[in-house]
Coordinates of C-alpha atoms and ligand atoms in Angstrom, one line a residue:
M67 CA -67.2 6.3 5.0
T68 CA -65.1 9.7 5.1
V69 CA -65.6 11.6 1.7
F70 CA -62.7 13.9 0.9
E71 CA -63.4 16.7 -0.9
Y72 CA -60.6 18.6 -3.4
A73 CA -60.2 21.9 -4.5
P74 CA -60.6 22.1 -8.3
A75 CA -57.2 21.7 -10.0
P76 CA -57.4 22.4 -13.5
E77 CA -54.6 22.1 -15.8
S78 CA -54.2 25.7 -18.1
R79 CA -55.0 25.3 -21.4
S80 CA -53.2 28.4 -22.7
I81 CA -50.3 26.0 -23.8
V82 CA -52.5 25.3 -26.8
D83 CA -53.2 27.5 -29.6
I84 CA -56.1 26.2 -31.5
A85 CA -56.6 28.2 -34.9
P86 CA -60.2 29.1 -35.9
S87 CA -59.8 26.4 -39.0
Y88 CA -57.4 23.5 -39.9
G89 CA -56.6 22.2 -43.4
L90 CA -54.9 18.6 -44.4
F91 CA -51.2 18.0 -44.0
V92 CA -50.1 17.0 -47.8
D93 CA -46.6 16.9 -49.1
G94 CA -45.0 18.7 -46.0
E95 CA -47.8 21.7 -46.2
F96 CA -51.0 22.6 -44.4
V97 CA -53.5 22.8 -47.7
D98 CA -57.3 23.4 -47.7
G99 CA -59.3 20.5 -48.4
T100 CA -62.3 20.4 -50.9
G101 CA -64.6 18.1 -48.7
E102 CA -67.3 19.4 -46.7
P103 CA -65.8 21.2 -43.5
F104 CA -66.5 19.8 -40.1
K105 CA -66.4 21.2 -36.6
S106 CA -64.5 19.3 -33.8
V107 CA -65.8 19.9 -30.2
N108 CA -65.0 19.7 -26.8
P109 CA -67.0 16.8 -25.6
A110 CA -66.9 17.8 -21.8
T111 CA -68.4 21.4 -22.7
E112 CA -70.1 21.2 -26.3
E113 CA -67.7 23.9 -27.3
V114 CA -66.9 24.3 -30.7
L115 CA -62.9 24.2 -30.8
T116 CA -62.5 24.6 -34.5
E117 CA -63.3 23.9 -38.1
V118 CA -61.4 21.6 -40.2
S119 CA -61.6 21.0 -43.7
A120 CA -62.2 17.5 -45.1
A121 CA -60.2 15.7 -47.6
S122 CA -62.2 14.8 -50.9
E123 CA -61.4 11.7 -53.1
A124 CA -59.1 14.1 -54.9
D125 CA -57.5 15.3 -51.9
V126 CA -56.6 11.7 -51.0
D127 CA -55.4 11.3 -54.2
R128 CA -52.9 14.0 -54.2
A129 CA -52.1 12.5 -50.4
V130 CA -51.2 9.2 -51.9
A131 CA -49.4 11.0 -54.9
A132 CA -47.0 12.9 -52.4
A133 CA -46.6 9.7 -50.2
R134 CA -45.6 7.8 -53.5
R135 CA -43.0 10.6 -54.7
A136 CA -41.6 10.6 -51.3
F137 CA -41.3 6.9 -51.0
T138 CA -39.7 6.6 -54.4
R139 CA -37.2 9.4 -54.4
V140 CA -36.3 10.0 -50.7
W141 CA -37.5 7.9 -47.9
G142 CA -37.1 4.5 -49.6
P143 CA -33.6 5.0 -50.8
M144 CA -32.7 6.6 -47.9
R145 CA -29.9 4.9 -45.6
P146 CA -31.9 3.0 -42.7
A147 CA -29.9 5.0 -40.2
D148 CA -30.8 8.3 -41.3
R149 CA -34.7 7.2 -41.2
G150 CA -33.9 6.2 -37.6
K151 CA -32.4 9.7 -36.9
Y152 CA -36.0 11.2 -38.2
L153 CA -37.8 9.0 -36.0
F154 CA -35.6 9.8 -32.6
R155 CA -36.3 13.3 -33.5
I156 CA -39.9 13.2 -33.7
A157 CA -39.9 11.2 -30.1
R158 CA -37.9 13.8 -28.6
L159 CA -39.9 16.7 -29.9
L160 CA -43.3 14.7 -28.7
Q161 CA -41.4 14.7 -25.3
E162 CA -40.6 18.6 -25.7
R163 CA -44.3 19.6 -26.5
A164 CA -46.0 16.8 -24.1
R165 CA -48.0 19.3 -22.1
E166 CA -49.4 20.7 -25.0
F167 CA -50.3 17.3 -26.7
A168 CA -52.0 16.3 -23.4
V169 CA -53.9 19.4 -22.9
L170 CA -55.2 19.3 -26.7
E171 CA -56.0 15.8 -26.6
S172 CA -57.9 16.1 -23.6
L173 CA -59.8 19.3 -25.0
D174 CA -60.6 17.3 -28.2
N175 CA -61.4 13.9 -26.7
G176 CA -62.7 14.5 -23.2
K177 CA -60.3 12.0 -21.7
P178 CA -58.6 13.1 -18.1
I179 CA -55.7 15.0 -18.2
R180 CA -54.2 12.6 -15.7
E181 CA -54.5 9.7 -18.5
S182 CA -53.5 11.8 -21.6
R183 CA -50.3 13.6 -19.6
D184 CA -49.3 10.2 -17.8
V185 CA -50.4 7.5 -20.6
D186 CA -51.2 8.6 -24.1
V187 CA -48.3 11.0 -24.7
P188 CA -45.6 9.3 -23.1
L189 CA -46.5 6.0 -24.6
A190 CA -46.9 7.6 -27.9
A191 CA -43.4 9.2 -27.7
A192 CA -42.1 5.6 -26.6
H193 CA -43.5 4.1 -29.6
F194 CA -41.4 6.4 -31.7
F195 CA -38.1 5.8 -29.6
Y196 CA -38.6 2.0 -29.8
H197 CA -39.3 2.0 -33.6
A198 CA -36.1 4.6 -34.2
G199 CA -34.2 2.0 -32.7
W200 CA -35.3 -0.8 -35.0
A201 CA -34.9 1.3 -38.5
D202 CA -31.1 0.3 -39.1
K203 CA -31.5 -3.0 -37.5
L204 CA -34.4 -4.8 -39.3
D205 CA -32.0 -7.2 -41.1
H206 CA -31.5 -8.4 -37.4
A207 CA -35.2 -8.6 -36.5
G208 CA -35.5 -12.3 -37.5
L209 CA -37.9 -11.6 -40.2
G210 CA -36.0 -13.1 -42.9
P211 CA -32.8 -12.2 -44.8
N212 CA -33.9 -9.0 -46.9
P213 CA -37.0 -7.4 -45.4
R214 CA -38.0 -4.4 -47.6
P215 CA -40.4 -1.7 -47.3
L216 CA -44.1 -2.2 -48.9
G217 CA -44.6 1.2 -50.2
V218 CA -47.4 3.5 -49.5
A219 CA -49.7 2.7 -46.4
G220 CA -53.0 3.8 -46.0
Q221 CA -53.9 4.2 -42.2
V222 CA -57.3 4.7 -40.4
I223 CA -57.6 5.1 -36.7
P224 CA -60.4 5.8 -34.1
W225 CA -61.0 8.7 -31.8
N226 CA -60.4 6.8 -28.5
F227 CA -56.5 7.3 -28.3
P228 CA -56.1 9.9 -31.2
L229 CA -52.5 10.7 -30.6
L230 CA -51.3 7.1 -29.4
M231 CA -53.1 5.2 -32.3
L232 CA -51.4 7.5 -34.8
A233 CA -48.1 6.6 -33.2
W234 CA -49.0 3.0 -33.4
K235 CA -49.6 3.6 -37.0
V236 CA -46.8 5.9 -38.2
A237 CA -43.8 4.9 -36.2
P238 CA -43.6 1.5 -37.7
A239 CA -44.6 2.3 -41.1
L240 CA -41.9 4.8 -41.0
A241 CA -39.0 2.8 -39.1
T242 CA -39.6 0.0 -41.9
G243 CA -39.1 2.5 -44.9
N244 CA -42.8 3.2 -45.8
T245 CA -44.7 6.4 -46.4
V246 CA -48.0 7.2 -45.0
V247 CA -51.7 8.7 -45.4
L248 CA -53.3 8.8 -42.3
K249 CA -56.8 9.7 -41.8
P250 CA -57.9 10.5 -37.8
A251 CA -61.3 10.1 -36.7
E252 CA -63.9 12.8 -37.3
T253 CA -64.1 13.6 -33.5
T254 CA -60.7 13.9 -32.7
P255 CA -58.4 15.5 -35.6
L256 CA -56.4 18.0 -33.7
T257 CA -53.5 15.9 -32.3
A258 CA -53.0 14.2 -35.6
L259 CA -52.7 17.8 -37.2
L260 CA -50.5 19.3 -34.3
F261 CA -48.4 16.2 -35.1
A262 CA -48.2 17.3 -38.8
E263 CA -46.4 20.5 -37.0
I264 CA -43.8 17.9 -35.4
C265 CA -43.0 16.5 -38.8
Q266 CA -42.3 19.8 -40.1
Q267 CA -40.3 21.1 -37.0
A268 CA -38.4 17.6 -37.5
D269 CA -37.4 18.2 -40.9
L270 CA -39.4 15.2 -42.1
P271 CA -39.0 14.9 -46.1
P272 CA -42.3 16.5 -47.5
G273 CA -44.8 13.7 -48.3
V274 CA -43.3 10.8 -45.9
V275 CA -46.1 11.7 -43.6
N276 CA -49.6 13.1 -45.0
I277 CA -52.6 13.6 -42.6
V278 CA -56.2 13.8 -44.3
P279 CA -58.9 14.5 -41.8
G280 CA -62.8 13.6 -42.7
A281 CA -65.2 11.1 -42.0
G282 CA -65.9 7.7 -43.2
D283 CA -65.9 8.6 -46.8
T284 CA -62.6 10.0 -46.5
G285 CA -61.3 6.8 -45.0
R286 CA -62.8 4.9 -47.7
S287 CA -60.9 6.8 -50.2
V288 CA -57.9 6.0 -48.5
V289 CA -58.1 2.2 -47.9
E290 CA -59.7 1.8 -51.8
H291 CA -57.0 3.6 -53.4
G292 CA -55.2 1.8 -56.1
D293 CA -51.9 3.3 -55.2
V294 CA -51.7 1.9 -51.5
D295 CA -50.0 -1.1 -50.9
K296 CA -50.9 -1.7 -47.2
V297 CA -53.8 -0.9 -45.4
A298 CA -53.8 -0.7 -41.5
F299 CA -57.2 -0.1 -39.6
T300 CA -58.1 0.3 -36.0
G301 CA -62.0 0.7 -35.3
S302 CA -65.3 -1.0 -35.2
T303 CA -65.5 -4.8 -36.2
E304 CA -68.4 -3.6 -38.8
V305 CA -66.4 -1.3 -40.6
G306 CA -63.2 -3.5 -40.2
K307 CA -65.3 -6.1 -42.3
S308 CA -66.4 -3.8 -44.9
I309 CA -62.7 -2.7 -45.4
A310 CA -61.7 -6.6 -45.6
R311 CA -64.5 -7.0 -48.4
A312 CA -63.0 -4.0 -50.2
V313 CA -59.4 -5.1 -50.1
A314 CA -60.0 -8.7 -50.6
G315 CA -58.5 -9.8 -54.2
T316 CA -56.1 -6.6 -54.4
R317 CA -52.6 -6.9 -53.6
K318 CA -52.8 -4.9 -50.5
K319 CA -51.6 -6.0 -47.2
L320 CA -54.2 -5.7 -44.5
T321 CA -54.2 -5.7 -40.7
L322 CA -57.2 -4.9 -38.8
E323 CA -57.3 -4.0 -35.0
L324 CA -61.4 -4.2 -34.2
G325 CA -63.4 -4.4 -31.1
G326 CA -63.3 -6.5 -28.0
K327 CA -65.3 -7.8 -25.2
A328 CA -62.5 -8.8 -22.6
A329 CA -63.0 -11.2 -19.8
N330 CA -61.4 -10.3 -16.6
I331 CA -61.5 -13.3 -14.4
V332 CA -61.2 -13.2 -10.7
F333 CA -60.5 -16.4 -8.8
D334 CA -61.3 -16.9 -5.2
D335 CA -57.4 -16.8 -4.0
A336 CA -56.8 -13.3 -5.6
P337 CA -56.1 -10.5 -3.4
I338 CA -59.4 -8.7 -3.6
D339 CA -58.1 -5.2 -2.9
Q340 CA -55.8 -5.6 -5.9
A341 CA -58.2 -7.3 -8.0
V342 CA -60.6 -4.7 -7.7
E343 CA -58.2 -1.7 -8.7
G344 CA -57.5 -4.0 -11.7
I345 CA -61.3 -4.1 -12.6
V346 CA -61.7 -0.3 -12.1
Q347 CA -58.5 0.2 -13.8
G348 CA -59.9 -2.6 -16.5
I349 CA -63.3 -0.7 -17.3
F350 CA -63.0 2.8 -16.3
F351 CA -59.7 3.8 -17.8
N352 CA -60.4 6.1 -20.7
Q353 CA -64.1 6.2 -19.9
G354 CA -64.1 2.6 -21.1
H355 CA -63.3 3.9 -24.4
V356 CA -61.0 0.6 -24.9
C357 CA -61.1 -1.9 -27.4
C358 CA -59.6 -4.2 -24.7
A359 CA -61.4 -2.8 -21.8
G360 CA -62.2 -5.4 -19.1
S361 CA -66.0 -5.0 -19.6
R362 CA -66.8 -8.6 -18.5
L363 CA -65.9 -9.5 -15.3
L364 CA -66.2 -13.1 -14.5
V365 CA -65.9 -13.7 -10.7
Q366 CA -65.8 -16.9 -8.8
E367 CA -69.0 -17.2 -7.2
N368 CA -67.9 -17.7 -3.5
V369 CA -66.2 -14.6 -3.7
H370 CA -69.1 -12.8 -5.8
D371 CA -70.7 -10.5 -2.8
E372 CA -67.4 -9.4 -1.4
V373 CA -65.8 -8.4 -4.4
I374 CA -68.9 -6.3 -5.7
A375 CA -69.2 -4.8 -2.1
S376 CA -65.3 -3.9 -2.4
L377 CA -65.7 -2.6 -6.1
Q378 CA -68.7 -0.5 -5.3
R379 CA -67.1 1.1 -2.4
R380 CA -64.1 1.9 -4.6
I381 CA -66.0 3.2 -7.5
G382 CA -67.7 5.5 -5.3
T383 CA -64.4 7.3 -4.9
L384 CA -63.8 8.0 -8.4
R385 CA -64.4 11.6 -9.7
V386 CA -66.5 12.1 -12.5
G387 CA -66.1 15.7 -14.2
D388 CA -63.8 18.5 -16.1
P389 CA -61.2 16.2 -17.7
L390 CA -58.5 18.9 -17.5
D391 CA -58.8 18.8 -13.5
K392 CA -56.0 16.8 -12.4
N393 CA -58.2 15.0 -9.8
T394 CA -60.3 13.8 -12.5
D395 CA -60.7 9.7 -12.8
I396 CA -63.4 9.8 -15.4
G397 CA -63.9 12.3 -18.3
A398 CA -66.5 13.0 -20.8
I399 CA -68.2 10.5 -23.2
N400 CA -66.5 11.3 -26.8
S401 CA -69.6 12.2 -28.6
A402 CA -73.3 12.4 -28.3
E403 CA -73.7 9.4 -30.7
Q404 CA -71.3 7.5 -28.5
L405 CA -73.3 8.6 -25.2
A406 CA -76.3 7.4 -27.0
R407 CA -75.2 3.8 -27.7
I408 CA -73.9 3.4 -24.2
R409 CA -77.7 4.4 -23.0
E410 CA -79.4 2.3 -25.2
L411 CA -77.4 -0.8 -24.4
S412 CA -77.4 0.1 -20.5
D413 CA -81.4 0.6 -21.0
H414 CA -81.4 -2.6 -22.8
G415 CA -79.4 -4.4 -20.0
E416 CA -82.3 -3.4 -17.6
A417 CA -84.8 -4.5 -19.7
E418 CA -83.3 -7.9 -20.1
G419 CA -83.5 -8.4 -16.5
A420 CA -79.7 -7.6 -15.2
R421 CA -79.4 -5.4 -12.1
R422 CA -78.0 -1.8 -12.8
W423 CA -75.8 0.2 -10.0
Q424 CA -74.7 3.5 -10.1
P425 CA -72.9 5.5 -7.7
A426 CA -74.5 8.7 -6.2
C427 CA -72.6 11.2 -8.6
E428 CA -73.3 14.8 -9.6
L429 CA -72.5 14.9 -13.8
P430 CA -71.8 18.4 -15.3
Q431 CA -75.0 20.2 -17.1
R432 CA -73.3 20.6 -20.3
G433 CA -71.3 18.0 -22.2
Y434 CA -71.5 14.2 -22.6
W435 CA -71.3 12.3 -19.4
F436 CA -72.3 8.7 -18.4
P437 CA -71.7 7.3 -14.8
P438 CA -69.3 4.7 -13.7
T439 CA -72.0 1.4 -14.0
V440 CA -72.1 -2.1 -13.2
F441 CA -74.5 -4.6 -14.2
T442 CA -74.9 -7.7 -11.9
D443 CA -77.1 -10.6 -12.5
V444 CA -75.9 -10.7 -16.1
S445 CA -76.6 -13.8 -18.2
P446 CA -74.3 -14.6 -21.1
A447 CA -77.3 -14.4 -23.6
H448 CA -77.6 -10.5 -22.5
R449 CA -76.5 -8.2 -25.0
I450 CA -74.6 -6.3 -22.4
A451 CA -72.7 -9.4 -22.3
R452 CA -72.0 -9.8 -25.8
E453 CA -71.7 -6.5 -27.1
E454 CA -69.0 -4.0 -26.8
V455 CA -70.4 -0.9 -24.9
F456 CA -67.4 1.1 -25.3
G457 CA -68.2 3.1 -22.2
P458 CA -68.1 2.8 -18.7
V459 CA -70.1 -0.1 -18.0
L460 CA -69.3 -3.4 -16.5
S461 CA -71.2 -6.7 -16.7
V462 CA -70.6 -9.2 -14.1
L463 CA -71.2 -12.7 -14.3
T464 CA -70.1 -15.5 -12.0
F465 CA -68.3 -19.1 -12.5
R466 CA -67.6 -22.1 -10.2
T467 CA -64.8 -23.8 -11.6
P468 CA -61.6 -22.8 -13.9
D469 CA -63.1 -24.8 -16.8
E470 CA -66.5 -22.9 -16.5
A471 CA -64.3 -19.5 -16.1
V472 CA -62.3 -20.4 -19.6
A473 CA -65.7 -21.5 -21.2
K474 CA -67.3 -18.3 -20.3
A475 CA -64.3 -16.0 -21.3
N476 CA -64.2 -17.6 -24.6
N477 CA -67.8 -17.3 -25.0
S478 CA -67.5 -14.2 -27.3
T479 CA -67.3 -13.6 -31.2
Y480 CA -64.4 -11.1 -30.1
G481 CA -60.8 -12.0 -28.7
L482 CA -58.9 -9.1 -28.1
S483 CA -57.8 -9.3 -24.4
A484 CA -58.3 -11.1 -21.1
G485 CA -57.4 -10.9 -17.5
I486 CA -56.7 -13.3 -14.7
W487 CA -56.4 -12.7 -11.0
T488 CA -55.1 -15.3 -8.9
E489 CA -52.3 -16.1 -6.5
K490 CA -51.2 -19.5 -8.3
G491 CA -48.5 -18.9 -11.0
S492 CA -49.4 -22.4 -12.8
R493 CA -53.2 -21.3 -12.8
I494 CA -52.4 -18.3 -14.8
L495 CA -50.2 -20.4 -17.3
K496 CA -52.8 -23.0 -17.7
I497 CA -55.7 -20.7 -18.3
A498 CA -53.8 -17.9 -20.4
D499 CA -53.1 -20.8 -22.5
Q500 CA -57.0 -21.9 -22.7
L501 CA -58.0 -18.4 -23.6
R502 CA -58.8 -17.3 -27.2
A503 CA -57.3 -13.7 -26.7
G504 CA -54.5 -11.7 -28.3
V505 CA -53.1 -10.3 -25.0
V506 CA -53.8 -11.8 -21.7
W507 CA -52.8 -9.8 -18.6
A508 CA -52.1 -11.6 -15.2
N509 CA -52.9 -9.7 -11.8
T510 CA -52.8 -6.3 -13.8
F511 CA -54.8 -4.9 -16.4
N512 CA -54.4 -2.2 -19.4
K513 CA -50.6 -2.4 -19.6
F514 CA -49.1 -1.5 -22.8
D515 CA -45.4 -1.4 -24.0
P516 CA -44.3 -0.8 -27.6
T517 CA -42.1 -4.1 -27.5
S518 CA -45.1 -6.2 -26.9
P519 CA -47.4 -7.3 -30.2
F520 CA -51.0 -6.3 -29.5
G521 CA -53.8 -7.7 -31.7
G522 CA -57.0 -10.2 -31.8
Y523 CA -58.4 -13.3 -32.5
K524 CA -61.5 -13.8 -34.3
Q525 CA -63.9 -10.7 -34.8
S526 CA -61.1 -8.6 -33.1
G527 CA -59.2 -8.7 -36.4
Y528 CA -55.8 -9.9 -37.6
G529 CA -52.1 -8.6 -37.6
R530 CA -50.5 -7.3 -34.8
E531 CA -49.1 -4.2 -33.9
G532 CA -46.0 -3.6 -31.8
G533 CA -42.8 -5.4 -31.2
R534 CA -41.3 -7.8 -34.1
H535 CA -44.5 -9.0 -35.0
G536 CA -45.7 -5.3 -36.0
L537 CA -42.8 -4.6 -38.0
A538 CA -43.7 -7.8 -40.3
A539 CA -46.8 -6.2 -40.9
Y540 CA -45.0 -3.3 -43.1
L541 CA -42.4 -5.5 -44.5
K542 CA -42.4 -7.5 -47.7
G543 CA -40.4 -11.0 -47.6
A544 CA -41.0 -11.0 -43.8
E545 CA -41.4 -14.0 -42.1
K546 CA -42.9 -14.2 -38.4
Ligands
NAD249 P1 -65.5 3.3 -36.5 O1 -65.2 2.1 -37.2 O2 -66.8 3.8 -36.6 O3 -64.3 4.6 -37.0 C1 -63.1 4.2 -37.0 C2 -62.4 5.0 -37.8 O4 -62.9 4.7 -39.2 C3 -63.0 6.6 -38.0 O5 -61.5 7.3 -38.5 C4 -64.1 6.5 -39.1 O6 -63.8 8.0 -39.8 C5 -63.1 5.4 -40.2 N1 -64.2 5.1 -41.0 C6 -65.8 4.8 -40.9 N2 -66.1 4.2 -41.7 C7 -65.2 3.9 -42.8 C8 -65.3 3.3 -44.0 N3 -66.2 2.8 -44.6 N4 -64.1 3.1 -44.8 C9 -62.8 3.5 -44.2 N5 -62.8 4.3 -42.9 C10 -64.2 4.3 -42.2 O7 -65.3 3.0 -34.9 P2 -65.3 4.2 -33.7 O8 -66.7 3.9 -33.3 O9 -64.7 5.4 -34.4 O10 -64.5 3.4 -32.7 C11 -64.5 2.6 -31.8 C12 -64.2 1.3 -32.3 O11 -62.9 1.1 -32.7 C13 -64.6 0.0 -31.3 O12 -65.3 -1.0 -31.8 C14 -63.2 -0.2 -30.7 O13 -63.1 -1.5 -30.3 C15 -62.5 -0.2 -31.7 N6 -60.9 -0.1 -31.6 C16 -60.4 -1.1 -31.5 C17 -58.9 -0.9 -31.2 C18 -58.0 -2.0 -31.2 O14 -56.7 -2.2 -31.4 N7 -58.3 -3.4 -31.8 C19 -58.4 0.0 -30.6 C20 -59.2 1.3 -30.9 C21 -60.6 1.1 -30.8
MN250 MN1 -63.3 16.6 -30.5

């Protein structure tokens, strides 16, 4: 096979201006937090990018008070059409400063610039545009005669799509007339703080959006705060369960977007080359740090060898390395902790008897890296078939009949997403109907759109984000 070499094509980082330290964004201003400061690193180099002060319980209390005041005095009473104008303004500012956001996201998170530039940032802007349009049309959203905002939303997000998850949380909350206290993840706070600048630039009234960086303790202060009306969480199933316990018995509304272990099902009549692209996109997009990643490949037995050979050939062409290089397909693992988890589960897979395959690939010396990995001979009982790896690791299982494919796909405690590859439309409809997964993609994978509700079954959580269903999660008197 011909190997094409590329000259490095790094995106310049000069467009971003990272301050030596950051505070919180409360009541329209940047203020120092009183919690223990923490560092955010570039996972591709281990370079410390900046220090961020964490929000203590008292800081969170101030943020919630600011959000309450803003809700009662300004944002709640505002004409919905005017709220919409602010959202349109934020969306346009995100587009204007898109390159800055993309570079900063890749620096802080480790994801390839190709993805932050072409996926994360445009989708974040699209979320604000979409919800801006709803702001003055909620009466016509089919959600009941008189939908009203809940009040203050406390929101906690993970590190895999820092800006995009912020957009998924903030845009629907604001469009429905709520105010927000949001806690970004501790390894990726920087684009949320840049978003705070956008809020200032958009003249958003103080207190409508508050950003409180910090780790799990700060998150707990947000979700357990007595004056929060709505909790929205995206993250691990373990933390999600503890939040569900903490919120149980209160008047708070709760939505949980948790883990996943999606089946990507390839039938023998599927166009194999296209399916291989979908498998690659399904598991290696964003280093596999994707809750809906197609991490369990279910391939029909009679095409197994052909699919795996073709898949390995394709994986051999993926470029792993500098996230800022425009040719990079797979960037850095987000943190040393996540890398340790991926290594532990992969080593365990081998110990359990699965066969590990990795392409020859040179990894950078510094930083956190893991090569694209395929496990064959995986049995449904293996931990790599059951647990979420949240990394570039694919487990391959086989099936003989459509019924067996469905049974194996549903044999999971999770139910976030699934993929089906076949030429037959009737089969797509029949199988999709039987899959216990919130999103089912057919002959494609990892496609996102703000109009389309996203969310899970079983231990993948409850509630939906996006579309009309997503609006309902932020409204009183809303019927789905
Ligand atoms: P995590 O649950 O450890 O952390 C997520 C967020 O919760 C972080 O901001 C963290 O600081 C905060 N947190 C931690 N403990 C908390 C507590 N007790 N109370 C309140 N907040 C707390 O998850 P992670 O490892 O950072 O993220 C990866 C997980 O997120 C994966 O399991 C993945 O599937 C899931 N995820 C789900 C979706 C979805 O839409 N379903 C999207 C992205 C990620
Ligand atoms: Mn970081």
